[in-house]
Coordinates of C-alpha atoms in Angstrom, one line a residue:
M825 CA 2.0 3.0 30.0
S826 CA 2.5 3.9 26.4
S827 CA 4.4 7.1 25.5
L828 CA 1.4 8.2 23.5
S829 CA -0.7 11.1 24.9
K830 CA -4.3 10.6 25.8
A831 CA -5.4 12.7 22.9
Q832 CA -3.3 10.5 20.5
L833 CA -4.7 7.3 21.9
H834 CA -8.3 8.6 21.6
R835 CA -7.7 9.8 18.0
Q836 CA -6.5 6.3 17.0
A837 CA -9.6 4.7 18.6
E838 CA -11.8 7.1 16.7
H839 CA -10.0 6.2 13.5
L840 CA -10.6 2.5 14.1
V841 CA -14.3 3.1 14.7
D842 CA -14.5 5.1 11.4
F843 CA -12.6 2.3 9.6
V844 CA -15.0 -0.4 10.9
N845 CA -18.1 1.7 10.0
K846 CA -16.8 2.1 6.4
S847 CA -16.0 -1.6 6.1
P848 CA -19.1 -3.8 6.3
S849 CA -17.4 -6.4 4.0
P850 CA -13.7 -7.4 3.2
F851 CA -14.2 -5.7 -0.2
H852 CA -15.0 -2.5 1.5
A853 CA -12.1 -2.8 4.0
I854 CA -9.6 -3.3 1.3
D855 CA -11.1 -0.4 -0.7
V856 CA -10.7 1.9 2.3
C857 CA -7.0 0.8 2.7
R858 CA -6.4 1.4 -1.0
K859 CA -7.6 4.9 -0.7
W860 CA -5.5 5.6 2.4
L861 CA -2.4 4.3 0.7
C862 CA -3.1 6.4 -2.4
G863 CA -3.4 9.4 -0.1
A864 CA 0.0 8.5 1.4
N865 CA 1.7 8.6 -2.0
F866 CA 1.8 4.8 -2.6
T867 CA 1.8 3.7 -6.2
E868 CA -0.7 1.0 -7.2
L869 CA 0.8 -2.0 -9.0
K870 CA -1.0 -4.7 -11.0
E871 CA -0.1 -8.4 -10.7
K872 CA -0.8 -8.9 -14.4
Q873 CA 2.0 -6.4 -15.3
S874 CA 5.8 -6.5 -15.0
W875 CA 7.3 -4.7 -12.0
C876 CA 10.8 -4.6 -13.5
G877 CA 12.1 -1.1 -13.6
V878 CA 9.2 0.1 -11.5
I879 CA 10.2 -0.6 -7.9
K880 CA 12.9 1.7 -6.7
P881 CA 14.6 2.4 -3.3
N882 CA 12.5 4.9 -1.2
G883 CA 9.4 3.9 -3.2
R884 CA 6.0 3.1 -1.9
Y885 CA 3.8 0.5 -3.6
F886 CA 0.7 -1.7 -3.2
F887 CA -1.5 -4.2 -5.1
T888 CA -4.7 -5.9 -4.4
R889 CA -5.9 -9.4 -5.3
N890 CA -9.7 -10.1 -5.7
G891 CA -10.4 -6.8 -4.1
S892 CA -10.4 -8.6 -0.7
S893 CA -6.6 -8.9 0.0
I894 CA -3.9 -6.3 -0.2
V895 CA -0.1 -6.1 0.0
A896 CA 1.5 -2.7 0.7
F897 CA 5.2 -2.1 0.9
A898 CA 7.9 0.6 1.1
V899 CA 11.5 0.0 -0.1
G900 CA 14.3 1.2 2.1
G901 CA 16.8 3.6 0.6
K902 CA 19.6 1.1 1.3
F903 CA 17.8 -2.0 0.2
R904 CA 19.6 -4.5 -1.9
P905 CA 18.5 -7.9 -3.2
G906 CA 18.9 -10.5 -0.4
N907 CA 18.1 -8.0 2.3
G908 CA 15.2 -8.7 4.6
T909 CA 11.5 -7.7 4.7
S910 CA 9.8 -6.4 7.9
I911 CA 6.3 -7.8 7.7
V912 CA 3.0 -7.4 9.5
A913 CA 0.3 -9.8 8.4
A914 CA -3.4 -9.8 9.3
H915 CA -6.7 -10.7 7.8
S916 CA -9.6 -8.7 6.3
D917 CA -12.5 -11.2 6.8
S918 CA -14.8 -11.9 9.8
P919 CA -17.5 -14.5 10.6
C920 CA -20.8 -13.6 9.0
L921 CA -23.8 -14.8 7.0
K922 CA -23.5 -14.8 3.3
L923 CA -26.3 -15.0 0.7
K924 CA -26.7 -18.3 -1.0
P925 CA -26.4 -18.5 -4.9
V926 CA -30.2 -19.1 -4.8
S927 CA -31.4 -17.1 -1.8
R928 CA -35.1 -16.8 -2.6
K929 CA -37.2 -18.3 0.2
S930 CA -40.6 -17.6 1.6
G931 CA -42.8 -19.0 4.4
S932 CA -45.8 -18.1 6.5
G933 CA -46.4 -14.8 4.7
F934 CA -42.8 -13.6 4.7
L935 CA -40.1 -13.2 2.0
Q936 CA -36.9 -14.7 3.4
V937 CA -33.3 -14.9 2.3
G938 CA -31.3 -18.1 2.3
V939 CA -27.8 -17.6 3.9
Q940 CA -24.6 -19.6 4.4
L941 CA -22.6 -19.6 7.5
Y942 CA -19.1 -18.1 7.0
G943 CA -16.6 -19.0 9.7
G944 CA -17.2 -19.9 13.3
G945 CA -19.6 -17.1 14.4
L946 CA -21.3 -16.9 17.7
W947 CA -24.5 -17.3 15.8
H948 CA -27.0 -16.7 18.5
T949 CA -25.9 -13.1 18.6
W950 CA -27.3 -12.6 15.1
F951 CA -30.9 -12.9 16.4
D952 CA -32.9 -9.7 16.8
R953 CA -30.4 -7.4 15.1
D954 CA -31.1 -4.8 12.4
L955 CA -29.3 -6.4 9.5
S956 CA -28.5 -5.3 5.9
V957 CA -26.2 -6.5 3.1
A958 CA -22.8 -5.4 1.7
G959 CA -20.3 -6.7 -0.7
R960 CA -19.4 -6.9 -4.4
V961 CA -21.7 -7.0 -7.4
M962 CA -20.7 -7.9 -10.9
V963 CA -22.3 -5.5 -13.3
R964 CA -22.4 -5.6 -17.1
D965 CA -21.1 -2.5 -18.8
G966 CA -22.2 -1.0 -22.1
A967 CA -19.2 -2.6 -24.0
G968 CA -20.1 -6.2 -23.3
G969 CA -17.7 -6.5 -20.3
Y970 CA -18.2 -6.8 -16.6
S971 CA -16.9 -4.8 -13.6
G972 CA -17.0 -5.3 -9.8
R973 CA -19.0 -2.6 -7.9
L974 CA -19.1 -2.3 -4.2
V975 CA -22.5 -2.0 -2.5
A976 CA -23.6 -1.4 1.0
I977 CA -27.3 -0.8 1.9
E978 CA -27.3 1.2 5.0
E979 CA -30.9 0.7 6.0
P980 CA -31.9 -2.3 8.1
I981 CA -33.7 -4.5 5.5
M982 CA -33.4 -7.9 7.2
R983 CA -33.9 -9.4 10.7
I984 CA -33.8 -12.9 12.3
P985 CA -36.5 -12.7 15.1
S986 CA -36.2 -14.9 18.2
L987 CA -39.1 -17.2 19.1
A988 CA -41.2 -15.8 22.0
I989 CA -40.4 -17.1 25.4
H990 CA -44.1 -18.2 25.7
M991 CA -43.5 -20.7 22.9
D992 CA -40.3 -22.1 24.3
R993 CA -40.0 -22.0 28.1
T994 CA -36.6 -23.6 28.0
A995 CA -34.9 -20.9 26.0
N996 CA -33.3 -19.2 29.0
E997 CA -31.8 -22.6 30.1
A998 CA -30.4 -23.6 26.7
F999 CA -31.0 -21.6 23.6
K1000 CA -30.8 -24.1 20.8
F1001 CA -31.6 -23.5 17.1
N1002 CA -31.2 -25.2 13.8
K1003 CA -28.7 -23.2 11.7
E1004 CA -30.4 -24.1 8.4
T1005 CA -34.1 -23.4 9.3
H1006 CA -34.0 -21.0 12.2
L1007 CA -31.2 -18.7 11.1
T1008 CA -33.0 -17.5 8.0
P1009 CA -33.6 -13.7 7.8
I1010 CA -36.9 -12.1 7.1
L1011 CA -36.8 -9.6 4.2
A1012 CA -40.4 -8.4 3.7
T1013 CA -44.0 -9.5 3.9
V1014 CA -45.5 -11.3 0.9
S1015 CA -48.6 -9.0 1.0
K1016 CA -46.6 -5.8 0.8
A1017 CA -44.3 -7.2 -1.8
L1018 CA -47.3 -8.2 -4.0
N1019 CA -48.6 -4.7 -3.7
G1020 CA -45.2 -3.5 -4.9
T1021 CA -43.0 -4.9 -7.6
D1022 CA -42.2 -8.5 -6.6
S1023 CA -44.6 -10.3 -8.9
N1024 CA -43.0 -13.6 -8.0
A1025 CA -43.3 -13.2 -4.3
G1026 CA -46.0 -15.7 -3.8
S1027 CA -45.6 -17.8 -6.9
D1028 CA -44.6 -21.4 -6.9
T1029 CA -44.3 -21.8 -10.6
E1030 CA -41.6 -19.2 -11.3
K1031 CA -38.6 -19.1 -8.9
P1032 CA -35.8 -16.8 -9.8
A1033 CA -32.6 -17.0 -7.8
H1034 CA -33.3 -13.9 -5.6
H1035 CA -36.4 -11.9 -4.7
A1036 CA -37.1 -9.1 -7.2
V1037 CA -37.5 -6.5 -4.4
L1038 CA -33.9 -7.3 -3.2
L1039 CA -32.4 -7.1 -6.7
E1040 CA -34.2 -3.9 -7.3
R1041 CA -32.9 -2.4 -4.1
I1042 CA -29.4 -3.3 -5.0
A1043 CA -29.8 -2.0 -8.5
K1044 CA -31.1 1.3 -7.2
Q1045 CA -28.1 1.6 -4.9
L1046 CA -25.7 1.1 -7.8
D1047 CA -27.8 3.2 -10.3
V1048 CA -28.0 0.3 -12.7
S1049 CA -30.9 -1.9 -14.0
V1050 CA -31.6 -5.3 -12.5
G1051 CA -30.8 -6.9 -15.9
D1052 CA -27.2 -5.5 -15.6
I1053 CA -26.5 -7.5 -12.4
S1054 CA -24.7 -10.7 -13.3
D1055 CA -23.8 -12.1 -9.9
F1056 CA -22.8 -10.9 -6.4
E1057 CA -21.0 -11.8 -3.2
L1058 CA -23.0 -10.3 -0.4
C1059 CA -22.7 -10.7 3.3
L1060 CA -25.1 -9.7 6.1
Y1061 CA -23.9 -7.1 8.6
D1062 CA -25.3 -5.3 11.6
T1063 CA -26.3 -1.8 10.8
Q1064 CA -25.6 -0.5 14.3
K1065 CA -22.5 1.6 14.1
A1066 CA -19.3 1.0 15.9
A1067 CA -18.9 3.3 18.9
I1068 CA -16.6 4.3 21.7
G1069 CA -18.2 3.4 25.0
G1070 CA -17.7 2.7 28.6
L1071 CA -18.2 5.2 31.4
L1072 CA -14.7 6.6 30.8
N1073 CA -14.7 6.1 27.0
E1074 CA -12.2 3.3 27.4
L1075 CA -13.9 0.7 25.3
I1076 CA -14.9 0.2 21.6
Y1077 CA -18.1 -1.7 20.8
A1078 CA -18.1 -2.9 17.2
A1079 CA -18.6 -5.7 14.7
R1080 CA -15.7 -7.3 12.9
L1081 CA -13.0 -6.2 15.4
D1082 CA -11.6 -9.7 14.6
N1083 CA -9.7 -8.7 12.6
L1084 CA -10.3 -5.1 11.4
N1085 CA -8.5 -4.1 14.6
S1086 CA -5.2 -5.6 13.4
S1087 CA -5.9 -4.6 9.8
Y1088 CA -6.3 -0.9 10.7
C1089 CA -3.3 -0.9 13.0
A1090 CA -1.0 -2.5 10.4
I1091 CA -1.8 -0.1 7.6
E1092 CA -1.7 2.9 9.9
G1093 CA 1.6 1.8 11.5
L1094 CA 3.2 1.4 8.0
I1095 CA 2.0 4.8 6.9
N1096 CA 3.1 6.5 10.1
S1097 CA 6.5 4.9 9.9
L1098 CA 7.1 6.8 6.6
D1099 CA 6.4 10.2 8.1
G1100 CA 9.2 12.5 7.2
E1101 CA 11.0 13.1 4.0
H1102 CA 14.0 10.9 4.9
A1103 CA 12.1 8.1 6.7
L1104 CA 13.3 5.4 4.4
E1105 CA 16.7 6.8 3.5
D1106 CA 18.8 4.6 5.9
D1107 CA 16.6 1.6 5.9
S1108 CA 18.1 -1.6 4.4
H1109 CA 14.8 -3.5 4.5
V1110 CA 11.5 -3.5 2.8
R1111 CA 8.5 -2.6 5.1
L1112 CA 5.5 -4.7 4.2
V1113 CA 1.9 -5.2 5.3
T1114 CA -0.3 -7.9 3.9
L1115 CA -4.0 -8.4 4.7
F1116 CA -5.4 -11.7 3.6
D1117 CA -9.0 -12.9 3.0
N1118 CA -10.5 -16.2 4.1
E1119 CA -8.6 -16.6 7.4
E1120 CA -11.9 -17.5 9.2
V1121 CA -12.4 -20.5 6.9
G1122 CA -8.9 -21.9 6.9
S1123 CA -7.1 -19.5 4.5
T1124 CA -7.0 -22.0 1.6
S1125 CA -8.0 -19.8 -1.3
A1126 CA -6.2 -17.7 -4.0
Y1127 CA -6.5 -14.7 -1.6
G1128 CA -5.8 -16.4 1.7
A1129 CA -2.6 -16.9 3.6
N1130 CA -2.4 -20.5 2.4
S1131 CA -1.8 -19.3 -1.1
A1132 CA 1.3 -18.1 -2.9
L1133 CA 0.3 -14.5 -2.5
L1134 CA 2.9 -13.4 0.0
E1135 CA 5.7 -15.5 -1.5
S1136 CA 4.9 -14.2 -5.0
A1137 CA 5.1 -10.6 -3.7
L1138 CA 8.4 -11.2 -1.9
R1139 CA 9.9 -12.9 -5.0
R1140 CA 8.8 -10.2 -7.3
I1141 CA 10.2 -7.4 -5.1
Q1142 CA 13.6 -9.2 -5.1
A1143 CA 13.5 -9.9 -8.8
S1144 CA 12.7 -6.3 -9.8
C1145 CA 15.7 -4.8 -8.1
D1146 CA 19.1 -4.3 -9.6
G1147 CA 21.8 -6.7 -8.5
V1148 CA 19.5 -9.7 -8.0
N1149 CA 21.1 -13.2 -8.0
L1150 CA 19.9 -16.8 -8.0
T1151 CA 19.7 -17.0 -4.2
S1152 CA 18.4 -13.5 -3.4
F1153 CA 15.0 -14.7 -2.4
E1154 CA 16.3 -17.3 0.0
E1155 CA 18.8 -14.9 1.5
S1156 CA 16.0 -12.4 2.0
I1157 CA 13.7 -14.9 3.8
A1158 CA 16.5 -15.6 6.3
N1159 CA 16.9 -11.9 6.9
S1160 CA 13.1 -11.3 7.3
Y1161 CA 10.7 -11.3 10.2
M1162 CA 7.0 -11.3 10.4
I1163 CA 4.4 -10.2 13.0
S1164 CA 1.3 -12.2 12.6
S1165 CA -1.4 -10.0 14.2
D1166 CA -4.8 -11.3 15.2
V1167 CA -6.9 -10.4 18.2
T1168 CA -6.5 -12.5 21.3
H1169 CA -8.9 -13.5 24.1
A1170 CA -9.2 -10.9 26.9
V1171 CA -9.9 -12.3 30.3
H1172 CA -13.7 -12.1 30.9
P1173 CA -14.7 -10.9 34.4
N1174 CA -17.6 -13.3 34.5
Y1175 CA -15.6 -16.3 33.2
S1176 CA -12.1 -15.7 34.4
E1177 CA -11.6 -19.4 35.1
K1178 CA -11.5 -20.0 31.4
H1179 CA -8.0 -18.4 31.3
E1180 CA -4.8 -19.8 32.5
E1181 CA -4.1 -18.0 35.8
N1182 CA -0.8 -16.4 34.8
H1183 CA -1.8 -15.6 31.2
R1184 CA -4.9 -13.3 31.4
P1185 CA -4.6 -10.4 28.9
E1186 CA -6.7 -7.4 30.0
L1187 CA -8.2 -4.6 27.9
Q1188 CA -6.3 -1.3 28.0
K1189 CA -2.9 -2.9 28.9
G1190 CA -1.5 -3.4 25.4
P1191 CA -1.1 -6.2 22.9
A1192 CA -0.4 -9.8 24.0
I1193 CA 2.2 -12.1 22.6
K1194 CA 0.6 -15.5 21.9
T1195 CA 2.6 -18.7 22.6
N1196 CA 1.7 -22.4 22.1
A1197 CA 4.0 -25.3 22.6
N1198 CA 2.1 -27.3 19.9
Q1199 CA 2.8 -24.6 17.3
R1200 CA -0.7 -23.3 17.1
Y1201 CA 1.1 -20.0 17.3
A1202 CA 4.5 -19.4 15.7
T1203 CA 6.1 -17.4 18.6
T1204 CA 9.6 -18.5 19.7
S1205 CA 12.0 -17.1 22.3
V1206 CA 13.9 -15.4 19.5
T1207 CA 11.0 -13.7 17.9
S1208 CA 9.4 -12.7 21.2
T1209 CA 12.7 -11.2 22.4
I1210 CA 12.9 -9.0 19.3
L1211 CA 9.4 -7.6 19.7
K1212 CA 9.7 -7.1 23.4
D1213 CA 12.9 -5.1 22.9
I1214 CA 11.2 -2.8 20.5
A1215 CA 8.2 -2.4 22.8
K1216 CA 10.2 -1.7 25.9
R1217 CA 12.4 0.9 24.3
N1218 CA 9.3 2.8 23.2
G1219 CA 7.2 2.5 26.3
I1220 CA 4.6 0.1 24.9
P1221 CA 3.3 -2.4 27.4
M1222 CA 3.1 -6.1 26.3
Q1223 CA 1.1 -9.0 27.8
E1224 CA 1.4 -12.8 27.4
F1225 CA -1.3 -15.3 26.4
V1226 CA -1.2 -19.1 26.7
V1227 CA -4.3 -21.2 26.5
R1228 CA -5.2 -23.6 29.3
N1229 CA -4.1 -27.2 28.9
D1230 CA -7.7 -28.4 29.2
S1231 CA -8.9 -26.0 26.5
S1232 CA -8.5 -26.2 22.7
C1233 CA -6.3 -23.6 21.1
G1234 CA -7.2 -21.6 18.0
S1235 CA -4.6 -20.7 15.5
T1236 CA -3.6 -17.9 13.1
I1237 CA -2.0 -17.3 9.8
G1238 CA 1.3 -17.2 11.6
P1239 CA 2.3 -20.9 11.8
M1240 CA 1.0 -21.4 8.2
L1241 CA 3.2 -18.6 6.7
S1242 CA 6.1 -19.4 8.9
A1243 CA 6.2 -23.0 7.8
Q1244 CA 5.6 -22.3 4.1
L1245 CA 8.4 -19.7 3.9
G1246 CA 10.7 -20.4 6.8
L1247 CA 10.0 -16.9 8.2
R1248 CA 10.8 -16.0 11.8
T1249 CA 7.4 -15.1 13.2
V1250 CA 5.8 -13.9 16.3
D1251 CA 2.0 -14.1 17.0
I1252 CA 0.4 -11.1 18.8
G1253 CA -2.9 -9.4 19.1
N1254 CA -5.0 -6.9 20.9
P1255 CA -7.2 -8.4 23.6
L1256 CA -10.9 -8.8 22.7
L1257 CA -14.1 -9.7 24.6
A1258 CA -17.0 -11.6 22.9
M1259 CA -14.8 -12.8 20.0
H1260 CA -16.9 -13.8 16.9
S1261 CA -20.0 -12.2 18.3
I1262 CA -21.9 -9.8 16.1
R1263 CA -20.7 -7.1 18.6
E1264 CA -17.2 -7.4 20.1
V1265 CA -15.4 -5.3 22.6
C1266 CA -11.8 -4.1 22.7
G1267 CA -9.8 -1.5 24.7
A1268 CA -9.7 2.0 23.1
D1269 CA -6.1 2.7 24.2
D1270 CA -4.9 -0.7 22.9
V1271 CA -5.5 0.5 19.3
G1272 CA -2.9 3.4 19.5
M1273 CA -0.5 1.1 21.3
L1274 CA -0.5 -1.4 18.6
V1275 CA -0.2 1.2 15.9
K1276 CA 2.8 2.7 17.7
L1277 CA 4.4 -0.8 18.1
F1278 CA 4.1 -1.5 14.3
E1279 CA 5.4 2.0 13.5
H1280 CA 8.6 1.4 15.6
F1281 CA 8.9 -2.2 14.4
F1282 CA 9.1 -1.0 10.8
S1283 CA 11.6 1.8 11.5
E1284 CA 13.8 -0.1 14.0
F1285 CA 13.8 -3.8 13.2
A1286 CA 16.6 -3.8 10.5
A1287 CA 19.1 -2.2 13.0
L1288 CA 18.1 -4.5 15.9
D1289 CA 18.3 -7.7 13.8
A1290 CA 21.9 -7.0 13.1
K1291 CA 22.5 -7.6 16.9
I1292 CA 20.6 -10.9 17.1
N1293 CA 23.0 -13.9 17.1
V1294 CA 21.2 -17.2 16.6
D1295 CA 22.2 -19.0 13.4

């Protein structure tokens, strides 16, 4: 069992619940992280500006890209160019429905909203939920420029109703639906909208991109006029709050646990590792967390793991320090180590046969190391040994996960980043039930265990790595 007390474990679970509730979109998640880091005395950097002369030993820094990815790092007091970086990488996005560029639809007396599918969601779980929208809105300012504003409408303004059983008697045998025509949310009734402000609600001659009543609700939330809204990136989300549940308060029921679970634990672990005035004084490494966007759709974007985001950050950290030479970056990569953290599949009591019999991660028993012989995960015997050593010395239980040979294996950002940079990498994650559902389930105690693992990894890896003899 973890060395953490019951009170500490429960407090971490509560903090994750709060984080999820404040993060209905990746933009919101990164904004929350930004505020936490500022409160922990991190200095915000800008990619557009030079970092030379800014980054110093014992310093704490972060920057964001697109408002949906973030890199935060703390420089050890004994760091020199060529020394390694201790990295935890996760992602900020989750499967969801996103508004189309032209979302205005109507049918059978209802105003509806056209949506795109983002990622591989368990889409049937989105039926009969109280939905709303959140994301980023581009707003014109008085000086002729534009700024990104975050919006989250808390009230349930949309719903995707199921078809009554009386109209489809086969629904309980095989619930089938068309993702384009049947997964379209209802926004309002045409009759009510016509009595209000949406003069185009029933018109076939004039068709603006979005329903006026929706634009007006967004504008009201931001305290701007509809005409000031230039564009937006909005996703649908379930308005039901995340909560601690189970008879003994041992479970967390929430949306977006894949992968806000890892995102929270990574940032919290980094901040906790810096507790104390001299926390960085003897560290020869950089401690770094990066949260990427777009993992659920393959990571190939300017803000995803398949971009130059992490490499750029690592190169700039090396280049901004005194004593840098032509091979400092390459030396640093060889001295670095990355934990790729993404949730893993917990064994399901009703479907236990879906798991390989000796690799069945359970809730409440700590994070699992993920291994795949075909390199769908980046774990090796070397990288797993390092993490197991840190976990064992600090009383943190670890589990193992391997997919069955007759099942397909998902992947993570781990193999991608490991291959791109040549980084030693281990793939891990907290166990999760109902992955990619609109409501997922994780163990409450697992949150604190993963935070503690990351905290000790940041503070202990540099010394442990000196004892690892491979190349």
